[in-house]
mmCIF file of C-alpha atoms in Angstrom:
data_model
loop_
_atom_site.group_PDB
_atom_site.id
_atom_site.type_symbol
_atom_site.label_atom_id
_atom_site.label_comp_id
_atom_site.label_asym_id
_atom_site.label_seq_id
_atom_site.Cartn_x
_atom_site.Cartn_y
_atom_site.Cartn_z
ATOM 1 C CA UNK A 2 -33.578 21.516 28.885
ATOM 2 C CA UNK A 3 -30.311 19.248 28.410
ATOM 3 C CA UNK A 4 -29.347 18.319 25.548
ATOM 4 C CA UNK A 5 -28.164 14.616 25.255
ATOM 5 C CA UNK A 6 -25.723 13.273 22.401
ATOM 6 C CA UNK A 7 -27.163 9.914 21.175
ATOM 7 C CA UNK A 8 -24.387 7.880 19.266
ATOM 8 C CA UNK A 9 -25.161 5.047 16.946
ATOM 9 C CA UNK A 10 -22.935 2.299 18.086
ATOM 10 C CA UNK A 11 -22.639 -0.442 15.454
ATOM 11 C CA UNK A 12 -20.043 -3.679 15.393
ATOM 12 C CA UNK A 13 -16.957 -3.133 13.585
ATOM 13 C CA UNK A 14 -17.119 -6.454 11.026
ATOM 14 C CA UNK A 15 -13.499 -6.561 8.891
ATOM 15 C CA UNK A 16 -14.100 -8.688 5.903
ATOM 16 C CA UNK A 17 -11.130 -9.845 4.941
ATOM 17 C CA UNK A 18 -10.664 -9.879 0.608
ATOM 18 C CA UNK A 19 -9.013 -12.803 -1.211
ATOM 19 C CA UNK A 20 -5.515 -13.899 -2.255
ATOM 20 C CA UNK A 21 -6.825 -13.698 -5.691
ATOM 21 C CA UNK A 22 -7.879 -9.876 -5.082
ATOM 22 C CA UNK A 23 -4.962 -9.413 -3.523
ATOM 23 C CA UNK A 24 -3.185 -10.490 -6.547
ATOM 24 C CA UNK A 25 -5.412 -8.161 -8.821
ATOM 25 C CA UNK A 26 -4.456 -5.161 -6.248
ATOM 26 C CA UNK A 27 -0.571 -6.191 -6.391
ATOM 27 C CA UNK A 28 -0.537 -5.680 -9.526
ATOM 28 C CA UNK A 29 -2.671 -2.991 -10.762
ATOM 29 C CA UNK A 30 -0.832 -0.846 -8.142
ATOM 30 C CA UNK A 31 2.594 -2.146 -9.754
ATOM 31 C CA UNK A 32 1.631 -0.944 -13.049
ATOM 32 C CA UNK A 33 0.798 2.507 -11.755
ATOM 33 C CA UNK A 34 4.589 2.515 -9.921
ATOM 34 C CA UNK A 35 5.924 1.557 -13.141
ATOM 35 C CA UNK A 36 4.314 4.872 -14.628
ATOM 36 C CA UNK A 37 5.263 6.729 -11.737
ATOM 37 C CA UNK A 38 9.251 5.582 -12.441
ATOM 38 C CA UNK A 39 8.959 5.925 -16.147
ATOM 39 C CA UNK A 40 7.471 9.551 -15.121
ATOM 40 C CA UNK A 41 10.210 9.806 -12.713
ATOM 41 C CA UNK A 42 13.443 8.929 -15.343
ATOM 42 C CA UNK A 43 12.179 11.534 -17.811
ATOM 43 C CA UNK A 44 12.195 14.117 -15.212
ATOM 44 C CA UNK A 45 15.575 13.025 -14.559
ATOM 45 C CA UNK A 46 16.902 12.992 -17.810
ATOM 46 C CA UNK A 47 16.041 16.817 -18.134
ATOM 47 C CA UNK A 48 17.441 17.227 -14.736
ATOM 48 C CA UNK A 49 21.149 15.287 -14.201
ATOM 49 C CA UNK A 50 21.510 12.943 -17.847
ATOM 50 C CA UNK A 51 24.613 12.083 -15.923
ATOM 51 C CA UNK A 52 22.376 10.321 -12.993
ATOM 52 C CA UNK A 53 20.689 8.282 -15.394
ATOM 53 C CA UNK A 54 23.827 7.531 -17.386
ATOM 54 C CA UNK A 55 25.350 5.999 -14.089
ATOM 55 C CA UNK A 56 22.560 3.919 -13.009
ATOM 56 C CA UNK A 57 21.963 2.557 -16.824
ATOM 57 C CA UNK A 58 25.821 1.722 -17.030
ATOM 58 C CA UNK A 59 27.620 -1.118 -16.506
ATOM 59 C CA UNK A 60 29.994 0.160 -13.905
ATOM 60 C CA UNK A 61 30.162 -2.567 -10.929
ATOM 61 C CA UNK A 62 27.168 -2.118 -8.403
ATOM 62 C CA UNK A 63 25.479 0.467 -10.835
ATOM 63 C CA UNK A 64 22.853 -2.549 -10.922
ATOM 64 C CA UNK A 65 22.405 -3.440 -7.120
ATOM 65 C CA UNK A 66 22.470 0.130 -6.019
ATOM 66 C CA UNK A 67 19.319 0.474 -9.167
ATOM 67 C CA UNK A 68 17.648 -2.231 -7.440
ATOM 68 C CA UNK A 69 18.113 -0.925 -4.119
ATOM 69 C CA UNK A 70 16.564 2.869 -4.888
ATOM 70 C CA UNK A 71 13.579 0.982 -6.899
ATOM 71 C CA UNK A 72 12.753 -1.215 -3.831
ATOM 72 C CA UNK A 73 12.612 1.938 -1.205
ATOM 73 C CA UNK A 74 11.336 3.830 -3.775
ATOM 74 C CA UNK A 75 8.880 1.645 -4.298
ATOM 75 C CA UNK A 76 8.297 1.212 -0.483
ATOM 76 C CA UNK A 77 7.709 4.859 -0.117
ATOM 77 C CA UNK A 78 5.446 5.288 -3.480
ATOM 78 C CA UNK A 79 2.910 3.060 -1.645
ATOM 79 C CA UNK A 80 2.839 4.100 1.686
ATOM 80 C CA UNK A 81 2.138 7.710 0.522
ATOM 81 C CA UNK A 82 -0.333 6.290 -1.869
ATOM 82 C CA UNK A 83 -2.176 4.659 0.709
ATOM 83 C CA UNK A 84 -1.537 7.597 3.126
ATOM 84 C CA UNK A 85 -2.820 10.443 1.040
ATOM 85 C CA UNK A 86 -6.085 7.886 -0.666
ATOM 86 C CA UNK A 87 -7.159 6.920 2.950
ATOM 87 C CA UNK A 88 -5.764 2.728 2.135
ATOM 88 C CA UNK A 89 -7.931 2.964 -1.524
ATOM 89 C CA UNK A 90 -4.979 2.434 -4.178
ATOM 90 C CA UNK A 91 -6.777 2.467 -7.638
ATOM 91 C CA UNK A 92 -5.896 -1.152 -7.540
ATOM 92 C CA UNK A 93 -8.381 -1.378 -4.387
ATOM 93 C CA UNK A 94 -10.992 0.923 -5.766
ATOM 94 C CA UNK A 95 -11.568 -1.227 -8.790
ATOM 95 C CA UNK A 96 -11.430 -4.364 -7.083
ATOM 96 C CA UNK A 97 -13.865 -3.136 -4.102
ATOM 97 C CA UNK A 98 -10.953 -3.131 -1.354
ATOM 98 C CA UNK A 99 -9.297 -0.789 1.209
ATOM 99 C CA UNK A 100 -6.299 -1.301 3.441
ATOM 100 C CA UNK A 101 -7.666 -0.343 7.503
ATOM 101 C CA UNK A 102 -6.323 -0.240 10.855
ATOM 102 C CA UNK A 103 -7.447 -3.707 13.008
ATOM 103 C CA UNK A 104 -10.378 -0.853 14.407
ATOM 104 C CA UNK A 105 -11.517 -0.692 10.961
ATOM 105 C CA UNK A 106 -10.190 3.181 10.670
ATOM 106 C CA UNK A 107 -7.904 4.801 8.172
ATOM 107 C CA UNK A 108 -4.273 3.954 7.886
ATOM 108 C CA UNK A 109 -2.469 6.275 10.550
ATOM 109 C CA UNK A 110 0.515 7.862 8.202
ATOM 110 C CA UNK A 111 3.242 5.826 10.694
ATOM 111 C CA UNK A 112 1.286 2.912 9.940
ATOM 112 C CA UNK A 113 0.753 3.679 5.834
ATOM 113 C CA UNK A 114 4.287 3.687 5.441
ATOM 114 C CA UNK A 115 5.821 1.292 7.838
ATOM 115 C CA UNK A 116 3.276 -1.474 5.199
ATOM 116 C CA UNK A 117 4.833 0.648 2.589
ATOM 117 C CA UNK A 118 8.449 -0.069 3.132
ATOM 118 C CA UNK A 119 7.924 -3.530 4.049
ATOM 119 C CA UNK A 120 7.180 -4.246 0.356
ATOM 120 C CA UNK A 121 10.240 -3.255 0.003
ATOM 121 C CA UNK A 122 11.510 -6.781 1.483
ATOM 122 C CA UNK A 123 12.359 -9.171 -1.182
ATOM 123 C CA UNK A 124 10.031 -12.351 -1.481
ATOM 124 C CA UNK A 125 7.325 -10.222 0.647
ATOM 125 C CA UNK A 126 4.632 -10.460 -2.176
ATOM 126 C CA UNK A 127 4.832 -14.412 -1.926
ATOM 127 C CA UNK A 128 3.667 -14.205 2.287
ATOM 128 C CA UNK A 129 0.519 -13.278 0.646
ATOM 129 C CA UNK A 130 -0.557 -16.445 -0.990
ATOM 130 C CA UNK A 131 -2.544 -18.649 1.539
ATOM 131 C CA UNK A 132 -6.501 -18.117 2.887
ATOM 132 C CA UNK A 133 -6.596 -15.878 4.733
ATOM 133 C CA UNK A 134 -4.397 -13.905 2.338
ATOM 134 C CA UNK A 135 -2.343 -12.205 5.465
ATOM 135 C CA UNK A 136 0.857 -10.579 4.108
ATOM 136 C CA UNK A 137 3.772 -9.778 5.794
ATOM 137 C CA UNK A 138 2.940 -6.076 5.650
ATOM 138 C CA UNK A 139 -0.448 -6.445 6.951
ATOM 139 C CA UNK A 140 0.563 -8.809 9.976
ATOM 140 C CA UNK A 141 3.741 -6.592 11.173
ATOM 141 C CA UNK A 142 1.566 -3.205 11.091
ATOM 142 C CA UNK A 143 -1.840 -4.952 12.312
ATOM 143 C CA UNK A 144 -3.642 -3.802 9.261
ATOM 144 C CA UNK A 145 -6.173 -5.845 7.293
ATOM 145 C CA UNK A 146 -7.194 -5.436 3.306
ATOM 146 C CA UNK A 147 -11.182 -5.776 3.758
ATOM 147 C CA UNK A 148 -13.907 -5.597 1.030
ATOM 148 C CA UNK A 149 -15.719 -2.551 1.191
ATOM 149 C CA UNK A 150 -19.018 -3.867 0.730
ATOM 150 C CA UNK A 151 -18.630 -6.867 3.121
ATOM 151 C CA UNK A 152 -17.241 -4.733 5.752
ATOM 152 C CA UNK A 153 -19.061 -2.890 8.348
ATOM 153 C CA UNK A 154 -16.689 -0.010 9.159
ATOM 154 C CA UNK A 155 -16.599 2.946 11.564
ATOM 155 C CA UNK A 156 -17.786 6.370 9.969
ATOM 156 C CA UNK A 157 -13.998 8.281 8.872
ATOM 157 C CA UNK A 158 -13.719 11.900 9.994
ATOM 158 C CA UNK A 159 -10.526 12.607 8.261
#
């Protein structure tokens, strides 16, 4: 006897969430960076005091060259982030969200941190005021931020 494999094919239906979640996610997510750096300069300070003694002085650029390792920094803390918790920050899980590809499946890692290090571009968080809230992250990558429980997605393997 043959054996057949049935599939279950369902629609793919990407709710898209709210500016106002959006918000909520932005920053939640920028708290828990701000613990991650505060975590970060205490290792430091055991490590190299001199490090944090340059970037805390006021020798010309010390500032701008701060600014500029916090901002790809911070572009690489949440592309891993959303990498390694399959698009559910713990901003998303407590507002019901999850960052997708336009299929509805996980972030790929190219794509996780390519929407990670656009952050990084100053004003970015502003792009996502508007209905539909569609970021500047979101529309260069072709990802979406969808409500879990509005969404129909595709059963993740990985």
């Amino acid at each position: 006897m043959e054996q057949t494999n049935l599939l279950t094919e369902f629609e793919v239906n990407l709710v898209q969430v709210t500016s106002g979640k959006r918000f909520a996610n932005y920053i939640i997510d920028l708290i828990i960076f701000y613990l991650f750096m505060i975590a970060l300069g205490i290792v430091l300070a055991f490590i190299s005091p001199a490090l944090l003694d340059f970037v805390s002085s006021d020798t010309p650029g010390a500032e701008i060259i701060d600014r500029l390792i916090s901002l790809i920094l911070y572009g690489f803390f949440m592309g891993f982030y959303e990498y390694f918790t399959k698009g559910r920050t713990i901003g998303k899980i407590i507002t019901g969200t999850k960052a997708v590809q336009t299929d509805g499946s996980n972030l790929s890692f190219d794509k996780a941190m390519l929407r990670g290090l656009c952050r990084a571009i100053p004003f970015e968080p502003f792009s996502a005021f508007g209905y539909p809230s569609y970021p500047w992250h979101d529309k260069w990558t072709n990802t979406f931020v969808v409500n879990v429980r509005r969404s129909t997605l595709p059963e993740q393997t990985n």
